[in-house]
Coordinates of C-alpha atoms in Angstrom, one line a residue:
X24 CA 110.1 56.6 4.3
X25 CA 109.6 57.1 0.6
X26 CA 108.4 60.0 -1.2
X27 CA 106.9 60.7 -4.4
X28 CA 106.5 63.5 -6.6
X29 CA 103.2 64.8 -8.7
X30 CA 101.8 67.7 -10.4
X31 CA 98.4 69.0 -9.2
X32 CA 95.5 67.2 -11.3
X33 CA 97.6 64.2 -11.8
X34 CA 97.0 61.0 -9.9
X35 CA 99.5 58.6 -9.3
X36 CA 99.4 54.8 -8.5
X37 CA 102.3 53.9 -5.7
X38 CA 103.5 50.3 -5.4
X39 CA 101.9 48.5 -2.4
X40 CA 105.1 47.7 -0.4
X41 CA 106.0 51.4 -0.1
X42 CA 103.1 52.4 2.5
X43 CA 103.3 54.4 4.9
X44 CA 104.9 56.9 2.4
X45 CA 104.7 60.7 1.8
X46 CA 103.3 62.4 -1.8
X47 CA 103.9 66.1 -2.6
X48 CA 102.4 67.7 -4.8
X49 CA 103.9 70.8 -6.5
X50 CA 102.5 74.1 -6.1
X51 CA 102.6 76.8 -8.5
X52 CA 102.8 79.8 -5.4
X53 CA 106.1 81.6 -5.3
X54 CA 108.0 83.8 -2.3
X55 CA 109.5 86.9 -4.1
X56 CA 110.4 84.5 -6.7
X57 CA 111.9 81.5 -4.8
X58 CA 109.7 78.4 -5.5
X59 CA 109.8 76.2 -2.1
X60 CA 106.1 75.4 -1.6
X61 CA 104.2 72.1 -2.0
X62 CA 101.5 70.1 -0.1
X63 CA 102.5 67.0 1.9
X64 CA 99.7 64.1 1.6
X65 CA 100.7 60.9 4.1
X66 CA 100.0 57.5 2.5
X67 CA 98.8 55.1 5.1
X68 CA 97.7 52.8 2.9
X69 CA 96.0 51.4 -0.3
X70 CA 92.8 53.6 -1.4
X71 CA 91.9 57.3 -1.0
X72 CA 89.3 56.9 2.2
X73 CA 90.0 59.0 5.6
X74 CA 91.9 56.0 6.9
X75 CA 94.1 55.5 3.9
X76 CA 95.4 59.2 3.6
X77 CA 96.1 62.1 5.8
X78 CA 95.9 65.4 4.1
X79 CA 99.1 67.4 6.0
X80 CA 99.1 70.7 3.9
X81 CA 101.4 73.4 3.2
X82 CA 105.2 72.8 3.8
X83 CA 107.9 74.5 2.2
X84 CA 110.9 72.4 1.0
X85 CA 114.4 74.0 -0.2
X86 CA 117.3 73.1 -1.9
X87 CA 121.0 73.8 -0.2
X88 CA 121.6 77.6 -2.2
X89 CA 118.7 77.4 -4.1
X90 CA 118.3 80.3 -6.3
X91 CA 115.2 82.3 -7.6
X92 CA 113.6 80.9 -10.6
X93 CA 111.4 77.9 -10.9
X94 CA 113.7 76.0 -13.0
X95 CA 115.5 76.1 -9.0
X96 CA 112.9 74.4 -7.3
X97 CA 113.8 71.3 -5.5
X98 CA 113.0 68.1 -7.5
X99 CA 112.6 69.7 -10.2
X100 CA 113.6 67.8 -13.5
X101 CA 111.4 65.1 -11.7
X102 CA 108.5 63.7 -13.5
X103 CA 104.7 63.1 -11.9
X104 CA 104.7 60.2 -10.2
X105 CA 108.7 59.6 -9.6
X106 CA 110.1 58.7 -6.2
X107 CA 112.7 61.2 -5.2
X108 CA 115.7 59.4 -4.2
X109 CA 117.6 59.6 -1.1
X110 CA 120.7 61.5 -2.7
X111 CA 118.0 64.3 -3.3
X112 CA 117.0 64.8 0.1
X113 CA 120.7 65.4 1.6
X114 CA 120.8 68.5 0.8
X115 CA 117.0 69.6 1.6
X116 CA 115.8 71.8 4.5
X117 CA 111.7 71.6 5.2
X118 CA 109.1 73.9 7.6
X119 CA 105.6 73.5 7.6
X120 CA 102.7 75.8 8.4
X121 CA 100.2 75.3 11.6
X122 CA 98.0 72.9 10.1
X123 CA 101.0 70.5 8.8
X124 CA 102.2 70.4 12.2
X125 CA 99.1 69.5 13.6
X126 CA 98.0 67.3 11.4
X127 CA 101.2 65.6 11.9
X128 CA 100.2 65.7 16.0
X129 CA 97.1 63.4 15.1
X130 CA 99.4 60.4 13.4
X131 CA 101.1 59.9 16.3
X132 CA 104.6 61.1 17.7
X133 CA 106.7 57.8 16.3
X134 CA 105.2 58.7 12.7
X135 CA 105.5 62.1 12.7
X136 CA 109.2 61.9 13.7
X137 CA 109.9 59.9 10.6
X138 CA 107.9 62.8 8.2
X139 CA 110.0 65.0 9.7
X140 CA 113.4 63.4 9.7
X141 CA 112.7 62.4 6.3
X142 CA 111.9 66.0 4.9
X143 CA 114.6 67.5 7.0
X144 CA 112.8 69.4 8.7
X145 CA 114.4 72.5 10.3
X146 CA 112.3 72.8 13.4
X147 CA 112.6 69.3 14.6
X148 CA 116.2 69.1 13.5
X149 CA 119.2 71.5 14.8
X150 CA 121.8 71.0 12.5
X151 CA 119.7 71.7 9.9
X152 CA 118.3 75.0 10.5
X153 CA 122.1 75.5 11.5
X154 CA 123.1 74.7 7.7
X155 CA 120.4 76.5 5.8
X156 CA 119.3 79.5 8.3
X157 CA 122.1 82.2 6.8
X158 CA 120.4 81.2 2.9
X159 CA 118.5 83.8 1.5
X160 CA 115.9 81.3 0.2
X161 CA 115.6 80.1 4.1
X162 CA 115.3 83.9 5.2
X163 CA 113.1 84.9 2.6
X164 CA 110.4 81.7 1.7
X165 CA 110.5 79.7 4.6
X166 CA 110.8 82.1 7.4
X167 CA 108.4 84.7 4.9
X168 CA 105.9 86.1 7.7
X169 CA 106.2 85.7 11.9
X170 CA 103.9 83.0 12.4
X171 CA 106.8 80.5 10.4
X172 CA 109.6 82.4 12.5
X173 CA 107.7 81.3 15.7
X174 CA 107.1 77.5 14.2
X175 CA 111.1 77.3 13.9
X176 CA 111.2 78.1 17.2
X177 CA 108.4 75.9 18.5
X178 CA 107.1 73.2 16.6
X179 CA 109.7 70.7 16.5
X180 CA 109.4 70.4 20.4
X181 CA 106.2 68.8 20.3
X182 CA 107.8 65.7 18.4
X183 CA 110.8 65.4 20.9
X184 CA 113.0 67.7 18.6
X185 CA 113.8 71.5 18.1
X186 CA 116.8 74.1 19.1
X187 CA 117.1 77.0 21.5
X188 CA 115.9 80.1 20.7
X189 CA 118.1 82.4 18.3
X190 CA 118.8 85.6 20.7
X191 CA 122.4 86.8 18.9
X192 CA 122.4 87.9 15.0
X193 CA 124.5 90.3 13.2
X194 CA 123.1 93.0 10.6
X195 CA 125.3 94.5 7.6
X196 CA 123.6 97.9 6.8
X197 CA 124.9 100.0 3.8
X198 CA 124.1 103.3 4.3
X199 CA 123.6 106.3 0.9
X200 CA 127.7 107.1 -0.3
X201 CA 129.5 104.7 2.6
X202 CA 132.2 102.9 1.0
X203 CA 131.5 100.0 3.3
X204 CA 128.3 98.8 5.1
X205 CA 128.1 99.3 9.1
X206 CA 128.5 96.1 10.8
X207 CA 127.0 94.9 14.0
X208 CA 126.4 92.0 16.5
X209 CA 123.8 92.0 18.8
X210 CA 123.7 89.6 21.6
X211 CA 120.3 89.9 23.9
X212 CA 121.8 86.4 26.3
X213 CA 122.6 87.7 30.1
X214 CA 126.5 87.0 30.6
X215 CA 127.2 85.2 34.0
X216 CA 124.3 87.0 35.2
X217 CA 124.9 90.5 33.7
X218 CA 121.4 91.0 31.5
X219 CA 122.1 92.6 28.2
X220 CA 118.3 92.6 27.0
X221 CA 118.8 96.6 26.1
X222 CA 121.9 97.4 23.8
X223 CA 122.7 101.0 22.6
X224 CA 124.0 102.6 19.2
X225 CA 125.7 105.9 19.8
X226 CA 127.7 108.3 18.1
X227 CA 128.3 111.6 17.2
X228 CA 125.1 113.8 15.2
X229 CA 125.5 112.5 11.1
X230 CA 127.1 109.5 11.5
X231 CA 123.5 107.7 10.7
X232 CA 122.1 106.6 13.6
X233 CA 118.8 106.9 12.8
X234 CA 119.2 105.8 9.1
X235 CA 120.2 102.7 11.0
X236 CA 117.7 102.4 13.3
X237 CA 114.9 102.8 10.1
X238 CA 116.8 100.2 8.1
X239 CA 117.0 97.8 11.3
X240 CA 113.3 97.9 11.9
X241 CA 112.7 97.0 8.0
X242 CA 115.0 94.0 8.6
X243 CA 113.7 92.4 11.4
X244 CA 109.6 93.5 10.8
X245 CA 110.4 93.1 7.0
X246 CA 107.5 95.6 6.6
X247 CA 108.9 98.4 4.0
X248 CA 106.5 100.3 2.0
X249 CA 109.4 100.0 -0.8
X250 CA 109.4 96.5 -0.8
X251 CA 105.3 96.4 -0.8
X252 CA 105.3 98.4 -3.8
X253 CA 108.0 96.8 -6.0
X254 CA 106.5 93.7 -4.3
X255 CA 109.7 92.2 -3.0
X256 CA 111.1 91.1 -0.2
X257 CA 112.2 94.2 2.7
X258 CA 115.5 91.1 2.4
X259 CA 115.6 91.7 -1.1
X260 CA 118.3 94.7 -0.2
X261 CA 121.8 95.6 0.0
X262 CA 121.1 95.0 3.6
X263 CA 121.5 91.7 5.5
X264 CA 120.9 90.1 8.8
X265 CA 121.5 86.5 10.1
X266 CA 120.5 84.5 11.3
X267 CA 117.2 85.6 11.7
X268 CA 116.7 85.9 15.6
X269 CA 114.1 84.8 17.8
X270 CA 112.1 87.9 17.2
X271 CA 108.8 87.4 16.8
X272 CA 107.2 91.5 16.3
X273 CA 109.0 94.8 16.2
X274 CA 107.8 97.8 18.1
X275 CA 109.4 101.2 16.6
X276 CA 109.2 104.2 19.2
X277 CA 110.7 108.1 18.5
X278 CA 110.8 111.0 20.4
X279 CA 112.1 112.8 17.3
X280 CA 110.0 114.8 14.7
X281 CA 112.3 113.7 12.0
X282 CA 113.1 110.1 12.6
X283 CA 112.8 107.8 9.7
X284 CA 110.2 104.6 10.9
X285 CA 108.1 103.6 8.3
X286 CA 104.4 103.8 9.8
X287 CA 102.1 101.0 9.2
X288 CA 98.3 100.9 8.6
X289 CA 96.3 99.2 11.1
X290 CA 96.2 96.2 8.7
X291 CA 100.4 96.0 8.2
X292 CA 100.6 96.3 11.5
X293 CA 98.8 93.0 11.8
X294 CA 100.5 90.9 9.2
X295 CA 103.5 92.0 9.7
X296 CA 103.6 91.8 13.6
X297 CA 105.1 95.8 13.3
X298 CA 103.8 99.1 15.0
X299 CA 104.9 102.8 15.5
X300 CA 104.9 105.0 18.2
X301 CA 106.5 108.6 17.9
X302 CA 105.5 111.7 17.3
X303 CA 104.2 112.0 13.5
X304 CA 101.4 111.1 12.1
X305 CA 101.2 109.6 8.5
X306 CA 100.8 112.4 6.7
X307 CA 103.9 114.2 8.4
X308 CA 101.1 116.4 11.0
X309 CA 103.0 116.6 14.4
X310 CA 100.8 115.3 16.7
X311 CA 99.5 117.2 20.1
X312 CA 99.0 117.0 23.6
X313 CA 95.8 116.1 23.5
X314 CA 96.7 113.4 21.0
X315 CA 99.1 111.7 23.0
X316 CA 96.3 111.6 25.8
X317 CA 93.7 110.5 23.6
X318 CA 95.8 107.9 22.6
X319 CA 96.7 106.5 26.1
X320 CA 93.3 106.3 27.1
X321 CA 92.3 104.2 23.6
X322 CA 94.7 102.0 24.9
X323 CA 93.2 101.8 28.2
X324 CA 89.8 101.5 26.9
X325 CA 90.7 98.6 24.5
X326 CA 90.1 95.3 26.5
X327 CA 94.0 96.0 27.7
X328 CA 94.8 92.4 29.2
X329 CA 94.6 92.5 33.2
X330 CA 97.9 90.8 33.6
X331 CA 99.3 94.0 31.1
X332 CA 97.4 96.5 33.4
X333 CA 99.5 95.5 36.7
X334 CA 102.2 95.5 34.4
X335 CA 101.7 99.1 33.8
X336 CA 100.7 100.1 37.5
X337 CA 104.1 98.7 38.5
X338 CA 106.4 100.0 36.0
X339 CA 104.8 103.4 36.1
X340 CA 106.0 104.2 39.5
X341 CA 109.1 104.8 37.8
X342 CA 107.5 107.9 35.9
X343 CA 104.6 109.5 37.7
X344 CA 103.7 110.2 41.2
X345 CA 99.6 110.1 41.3
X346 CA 98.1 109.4 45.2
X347 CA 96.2 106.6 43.2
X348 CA 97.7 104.8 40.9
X349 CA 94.6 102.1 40.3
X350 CA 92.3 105.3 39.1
X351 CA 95.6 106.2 36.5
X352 CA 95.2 102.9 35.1
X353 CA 91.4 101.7 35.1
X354 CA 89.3 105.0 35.5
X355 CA 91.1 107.3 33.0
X356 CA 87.9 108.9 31.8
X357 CA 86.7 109.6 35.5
X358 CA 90.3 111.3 36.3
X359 CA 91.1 113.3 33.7
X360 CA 92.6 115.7 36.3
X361 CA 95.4 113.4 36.6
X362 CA 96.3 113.3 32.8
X363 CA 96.3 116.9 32.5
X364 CA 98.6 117.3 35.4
X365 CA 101.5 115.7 33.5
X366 CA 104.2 117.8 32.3
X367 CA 105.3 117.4 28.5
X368 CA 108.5 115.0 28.9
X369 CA 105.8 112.6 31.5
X370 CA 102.9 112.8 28.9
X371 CA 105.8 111.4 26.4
X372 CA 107.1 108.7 28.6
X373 CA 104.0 107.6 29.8
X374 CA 102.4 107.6 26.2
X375 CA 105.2 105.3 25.1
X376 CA 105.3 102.8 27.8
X377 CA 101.4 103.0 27.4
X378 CA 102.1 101.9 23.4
X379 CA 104.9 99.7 24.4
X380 CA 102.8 97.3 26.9
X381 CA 99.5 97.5 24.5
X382 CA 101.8 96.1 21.2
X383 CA 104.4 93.7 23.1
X384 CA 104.7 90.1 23.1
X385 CA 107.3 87.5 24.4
X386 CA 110.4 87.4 22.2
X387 CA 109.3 91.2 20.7
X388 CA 112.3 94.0 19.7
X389 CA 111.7 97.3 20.9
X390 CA 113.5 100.1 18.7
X391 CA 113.9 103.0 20.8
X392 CA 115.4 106.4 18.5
X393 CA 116.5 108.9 21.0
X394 CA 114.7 108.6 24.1
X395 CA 116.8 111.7 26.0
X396 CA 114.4 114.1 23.6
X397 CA 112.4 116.4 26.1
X398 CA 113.4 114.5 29.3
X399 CA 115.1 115.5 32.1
X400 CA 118.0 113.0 33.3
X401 CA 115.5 111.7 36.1
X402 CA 112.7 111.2 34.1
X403 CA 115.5 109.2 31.1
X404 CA 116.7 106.7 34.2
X405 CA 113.0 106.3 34.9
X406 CA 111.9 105.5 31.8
X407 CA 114.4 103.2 31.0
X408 CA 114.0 101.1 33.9
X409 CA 110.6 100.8 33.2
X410 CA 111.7 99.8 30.0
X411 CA 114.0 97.3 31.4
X412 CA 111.0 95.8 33.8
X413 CA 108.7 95.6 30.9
X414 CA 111.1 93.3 28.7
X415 CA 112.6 91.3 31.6
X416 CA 108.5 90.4 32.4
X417 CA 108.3 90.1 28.5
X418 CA 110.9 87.9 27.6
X419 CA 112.1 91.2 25.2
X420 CA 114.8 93.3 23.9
X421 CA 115.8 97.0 22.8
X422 CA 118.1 98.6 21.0
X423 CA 118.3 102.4 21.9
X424 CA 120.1 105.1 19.7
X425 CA 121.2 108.0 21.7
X426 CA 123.2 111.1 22.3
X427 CA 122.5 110.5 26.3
X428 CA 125.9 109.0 28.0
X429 CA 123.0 108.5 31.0
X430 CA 122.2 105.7 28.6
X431 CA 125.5 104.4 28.1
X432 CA 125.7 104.1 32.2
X433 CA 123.3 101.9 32.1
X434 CA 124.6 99.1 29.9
X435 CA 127.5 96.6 29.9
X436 CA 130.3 97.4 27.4
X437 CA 129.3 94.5 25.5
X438 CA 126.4 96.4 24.9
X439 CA 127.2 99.1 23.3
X440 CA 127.8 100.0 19.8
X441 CA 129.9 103.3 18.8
X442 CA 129.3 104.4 15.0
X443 CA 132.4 106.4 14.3
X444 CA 133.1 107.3 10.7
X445 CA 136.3 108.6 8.7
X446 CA 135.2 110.8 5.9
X447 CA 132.8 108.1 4.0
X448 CA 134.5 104.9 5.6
X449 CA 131.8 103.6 8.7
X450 CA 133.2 101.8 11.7
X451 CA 131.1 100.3 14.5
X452 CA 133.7 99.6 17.8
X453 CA 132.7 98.5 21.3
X454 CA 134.1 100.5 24.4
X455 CA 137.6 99.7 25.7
X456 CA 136.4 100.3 29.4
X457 CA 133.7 98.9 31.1
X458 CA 130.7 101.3 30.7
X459 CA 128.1 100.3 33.6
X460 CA 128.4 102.6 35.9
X461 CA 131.5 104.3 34.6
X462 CA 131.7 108.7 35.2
X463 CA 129.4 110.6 32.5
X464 CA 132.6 112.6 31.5
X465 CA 134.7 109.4 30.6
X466 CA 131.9 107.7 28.4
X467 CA 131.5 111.4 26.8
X468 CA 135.2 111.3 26.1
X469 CA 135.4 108.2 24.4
X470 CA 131.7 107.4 22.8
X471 CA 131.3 111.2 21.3
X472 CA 134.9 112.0 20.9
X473 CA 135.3 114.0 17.8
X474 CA 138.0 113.8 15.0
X475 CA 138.6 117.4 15.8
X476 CA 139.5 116.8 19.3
X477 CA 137.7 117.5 22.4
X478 CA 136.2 120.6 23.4
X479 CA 135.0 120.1 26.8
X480 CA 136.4 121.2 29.9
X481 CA 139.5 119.4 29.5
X482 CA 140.3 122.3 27.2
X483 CA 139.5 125.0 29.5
X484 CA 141.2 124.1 32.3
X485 CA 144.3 123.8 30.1
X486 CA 144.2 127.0 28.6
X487 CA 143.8 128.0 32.2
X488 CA 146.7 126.3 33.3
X489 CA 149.2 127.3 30.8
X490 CA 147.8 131.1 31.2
X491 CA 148.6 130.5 34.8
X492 CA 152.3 129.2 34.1
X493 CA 151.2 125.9 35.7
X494 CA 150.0 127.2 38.8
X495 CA 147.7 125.1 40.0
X496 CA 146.6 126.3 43.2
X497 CA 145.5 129.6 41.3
X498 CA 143.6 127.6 38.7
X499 CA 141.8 126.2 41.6
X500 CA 140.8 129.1 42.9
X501 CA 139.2 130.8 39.9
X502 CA 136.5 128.1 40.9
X503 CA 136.5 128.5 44.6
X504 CA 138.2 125.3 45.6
X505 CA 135.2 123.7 44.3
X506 CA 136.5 121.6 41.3
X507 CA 135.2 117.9 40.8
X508 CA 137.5 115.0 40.9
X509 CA 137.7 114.6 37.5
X510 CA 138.1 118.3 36.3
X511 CA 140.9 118.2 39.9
X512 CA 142.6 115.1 38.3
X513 CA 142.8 116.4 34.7
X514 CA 144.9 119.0 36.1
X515 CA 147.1 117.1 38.2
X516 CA 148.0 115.3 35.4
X517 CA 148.5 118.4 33.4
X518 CA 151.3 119.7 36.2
X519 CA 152.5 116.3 36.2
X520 CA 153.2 116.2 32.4
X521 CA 155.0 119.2 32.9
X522 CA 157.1 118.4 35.8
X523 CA 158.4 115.1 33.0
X524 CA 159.5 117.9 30.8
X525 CA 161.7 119.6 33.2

C-alpha cells in the first residue's frame, strides 16, 4: 500500500493507479519533545466524498532511536505531497488511538490488516513492539498515557494480530549519593503453578526501601508532580523501566506517616490512572479515626459495583468477625455500631482493602509500603490474603516493602528482592533458600542480616555456652528444658564445633 506525505493546509493530487492508499498529514503536537504524531486519511478512491475517503485519525509513527527534536521526526526531509518509500518504513514502529482503530474496524478486517502491516504497527505486529518497546521515544510518545498502554495490549487482536500481555519488566532506580542504581526484575507469571502475583522488597531500616517504592510508583503511573511542573516526562529521569508492563493503573497504599507517595488530586488521579491510600493527607495533617471511617463509608456510598461489593464481603472474612457481614457492607450508615467496634490495626486494614477494591482494575499494580505497621501477625496474614484473593479475582499484582519476615513466608524465593548495601554501593540479591514457608528465624538470618553480625539469640546462647564451658545440658536448663528446635540445634552445633577442635 502506498503512502504519502503532506503538511496540514496543503492538498495533494495522488496518481489514480495508487488507490487504496494511506495520506498522513503532519502534526505540529509534540510528547515531551519527541515529534511522533500525524493523522492517517485512507484513500479509497478518486474525489473527497464519504465513499472516496475514510478519515482514521490520530496515530503516532516512530523512527528506530528517534531522538527529541523535530528535525527527528520520521519522514522528515520529505516534501508535501511525496510518497514515502518502502526503505523508510523498515525501520518504523506505529500505534493509533481509539478512534483510528475503529475506524479501521469499519473498512473491513482484510483492509485494515494491510494499514496496519504497512505502518508497522506495534499492536498488530509482535516483533515489532519487541524491537522498539525498550526506546525511550516508544516509552515516552507512543505509550504517553494508559489508555495507549491498554491499545498495545488489545487492539491488534481485533484484526487477527497482537502479543501476550507484558507481566515481567525490570526497573533501574538511582537513589540520592549511590554509586550505582538498584536493579530489579519483577516477574508477576505463576511458575508451574506457584502464583507470584505479590513480590516483596526487604531489607534492613536505610537502605531505601521506601525511596524505592516512591520512585516505582512514579515509573509505572508516570504521575510526578516534578515532572508536571518542569513539564516532562516522570521517564524523563535517571530512572528506567522496560519494557513497560501490562500495567494499566497503579494504586499506592502506606501504613507509614512518613512514606514518600506522591498524592494525586481527584483530577490526576483520573488521567493518570494513579491513587493513594495511607495515612497523610495533602497538606502533611495525619488523618484520624473518624477519617478512615468516613472514608470507608464514601466508598460504600459511591455506586460501589455489586460484583466489587461480594468481592469485599468475601475477602473481608479474612479481617473482621461481624455476626452480619451483608449489613458491614450495604447498610454502613444503619450500623455504625459495627464500625466503631473495630480496633485501630482492623480500622487500617479494612480502610485499605476498602480503597484497594474501590480504585482496582484488571492488570492494576498495587504498591503496598510496610503493611506490618500497627498489625498484629494475625491480622498481617489476614490482610495479605485478602490481598492475594483480591488480585487473583483482579487479574493484579503487588509489590510489598517490609520489615515483617511473616511476609517473606508467604512468597516464593523468586519473589523476593533483598536490598543490601555496602557503604554507598546498592545490591538487590534473591534468597539462596526457598522462602515459602521456611522458619521466621532463618529468613530473619538471612534477609535482615547486618554487616555487623547478628545479634539475635544466636548470640546469647553462645555467650551462654562458652560461660558454661560447653555444657549443654546446663544451658538447657537455664530455660527449663523448654528451648525451641532452632535455638536446641544452634547449640548442638555449637558443642559440635567444639568437639572438631579437640
Amino acid at each position: 500500500m502506498d503512502i504519502f506525505i503532506r503538511n496540514r493546509r496543503v492538498s495533494v493530487s495522488l496518481p489514480d493507479a495508487t488507490y487504496p492508499c494511506l495520506v498522513l498529514q503532519r502534526d505540529g503536537w509534540n510528547d515531551f519533545a519527541y515529534y511522533t504524531l500525524f493523522q492517517a486519511q485512507l484513500r479509497l478512491a478518486s474525489g473527497f466524498g464519504p465513499d472516496n475517503v475514510k478519515e482514521l485519525g490520530d496515530v503516532r509513527i516512530m523512527k528506530l532511536d528517534q531522538g527529541e527534536g523535530i528535525e527527528n521526526r520520521p519522514f522528515q526531509g520529505l516534501e508535501s505531497g511525496d510518497r514515502i518509500e518502502p526503505n523508510l518504513l523498515r525501520d518504523v514502529c506505529s500505534l493509533g488511538g481509539p478512534k483510528y482503530y475503529e475506524a479501521l474496524l469499519e473498512v473491513g478486517v482484510s483492509l485494515a490488516q494491510g494499514v496496519l502491516s504497512t505502518l508497522r504497527d506495534s499492536s498488530f505486529l509482535p516483533a515489532v513492539r519487541e524491537r522498539f518497546q525498550s526506546s525511550q521515544c516508544f516509552k515516552i510518545s507512543l505509550l504517553r498515557d494508559s489508555e495507549a498502554r491498554v491499545l498495545l495490549d488489545t487492539a491488534g487482536a481485533q484484526f487477527g494480530g497482537g502479543s501476550s500481555l507484558v507481566s515481567s519488566f525490570s526497573a533501574a532506580i538511582r537513589l540520592d549519593g549511590a554509586s550505582a542504581a538498584h536493579e530489579f526484575s519483577f516477574d508477576f507469571d505463576s511458575l508451574q503453578g506457584v502464583p507470584r502475583r505479590m513480590h516483596s522488597i526487604v531489607g534492613l531500616n536505610g537502605v531505601g526501601k521506601t525511596q524505592v517504592m516512591a520512585r516505582l510508583a512514579i515509573l509505572l503511573s508516570r504521575f510526578s508532580k516534578q515532572a508536571i511542573k518542569e513539564n516532562r516526562s516522570a521517564l524523563q529521569s535517571g530512572d528506567s523501566i522496560s519494557p513497560v508492563p501490562s500495567i494499566y493503573s497503579v494504586v499506592a497504599v502506606s501504613f507509614s506517616a512518613f512514606d514518600e507517595f506522591e498524592q494525586p488530586t481527584q483530577l490526576q488521579g483520573e488521567k493518570f490512572q494513579y491513587s493513594y491510600c495511607g495515612l497523610q493527607r495533602p497538606r502533611g495533617r495525619l488523618k484520624s479515626k473518624s477519617d478512615l471511617l468516613n472514608e470507608m463509608r464514601a466508598i460504600l456510598a459511591d455506586d460501589l459495583p455489586q460484583e466489587k461489593r461480594e468481592l469485599l464481603k468475601r475477602v473481608l472474612r479474612n479481617l473482621v468477625r461481624v455476626d452480619d457481614l451483608d449489613a458491614f457492607v450495604d447498610k454502613p450508615e444503619s450500623n455504625a455500631k459495627m464500625y466503631e467496634r473495630l480496633s485501630a490495626g482492623q480500622r487500617l486494614a479494612v480502610n485499605c482493602i476498602f480503597h484497594i477494591i474501590s480504585r482496582i482494575r484488571p492488570r492494576s499494580l498495587i504498591l503496598f509500603d510496610e503493611p506490618e505497621l500497627h498489625l498484629h501477625p494475625q491480622l498481617l496474614t489476614g490482610l495479605l490474603q485478602a490481598l492475594n484473593e483480591v488480585l487473583a479475582d483482579q487479574d493484579s499484582f503487588s509489590i510489598v516493602a517490609t520489615h515483617s519476615p511473616l511476609v517473606i513466608q508467604q512468597l516464593p524465593k523468586e519473589c523476593v528482592h533483598v536490598i543490601r548495601r555496602d557503604r554507598m554501593t546498592p545490591m538487590v540479591v534473591k534468597p539462596t533458600f526457598q522462602t515459602f514457608g521456611e522458619s521466621v528465624s532463618e529468613i530473619t538470618r538471612f534477609v535482615f542480616a547486618s554487616p555487623d553480625g547478628d545479634r539475635d539469640y544466636r548470640t546469647i546462647l553462645e555467650r551462654m555456652f562458652n560461660e558454661a564451658g560447653g555444657d549443654t545440658e546446663f544451658v538447657r536448663s537455664r530455660f527449663d528444658g523448654q528451648l525451641s528446635l532452632n535455638a536446641d540445634m544452634y547449640l548442638q552445633s555449637l558443642l559440635a564445633a567444639k568437639n572438631l577442635q579437640r
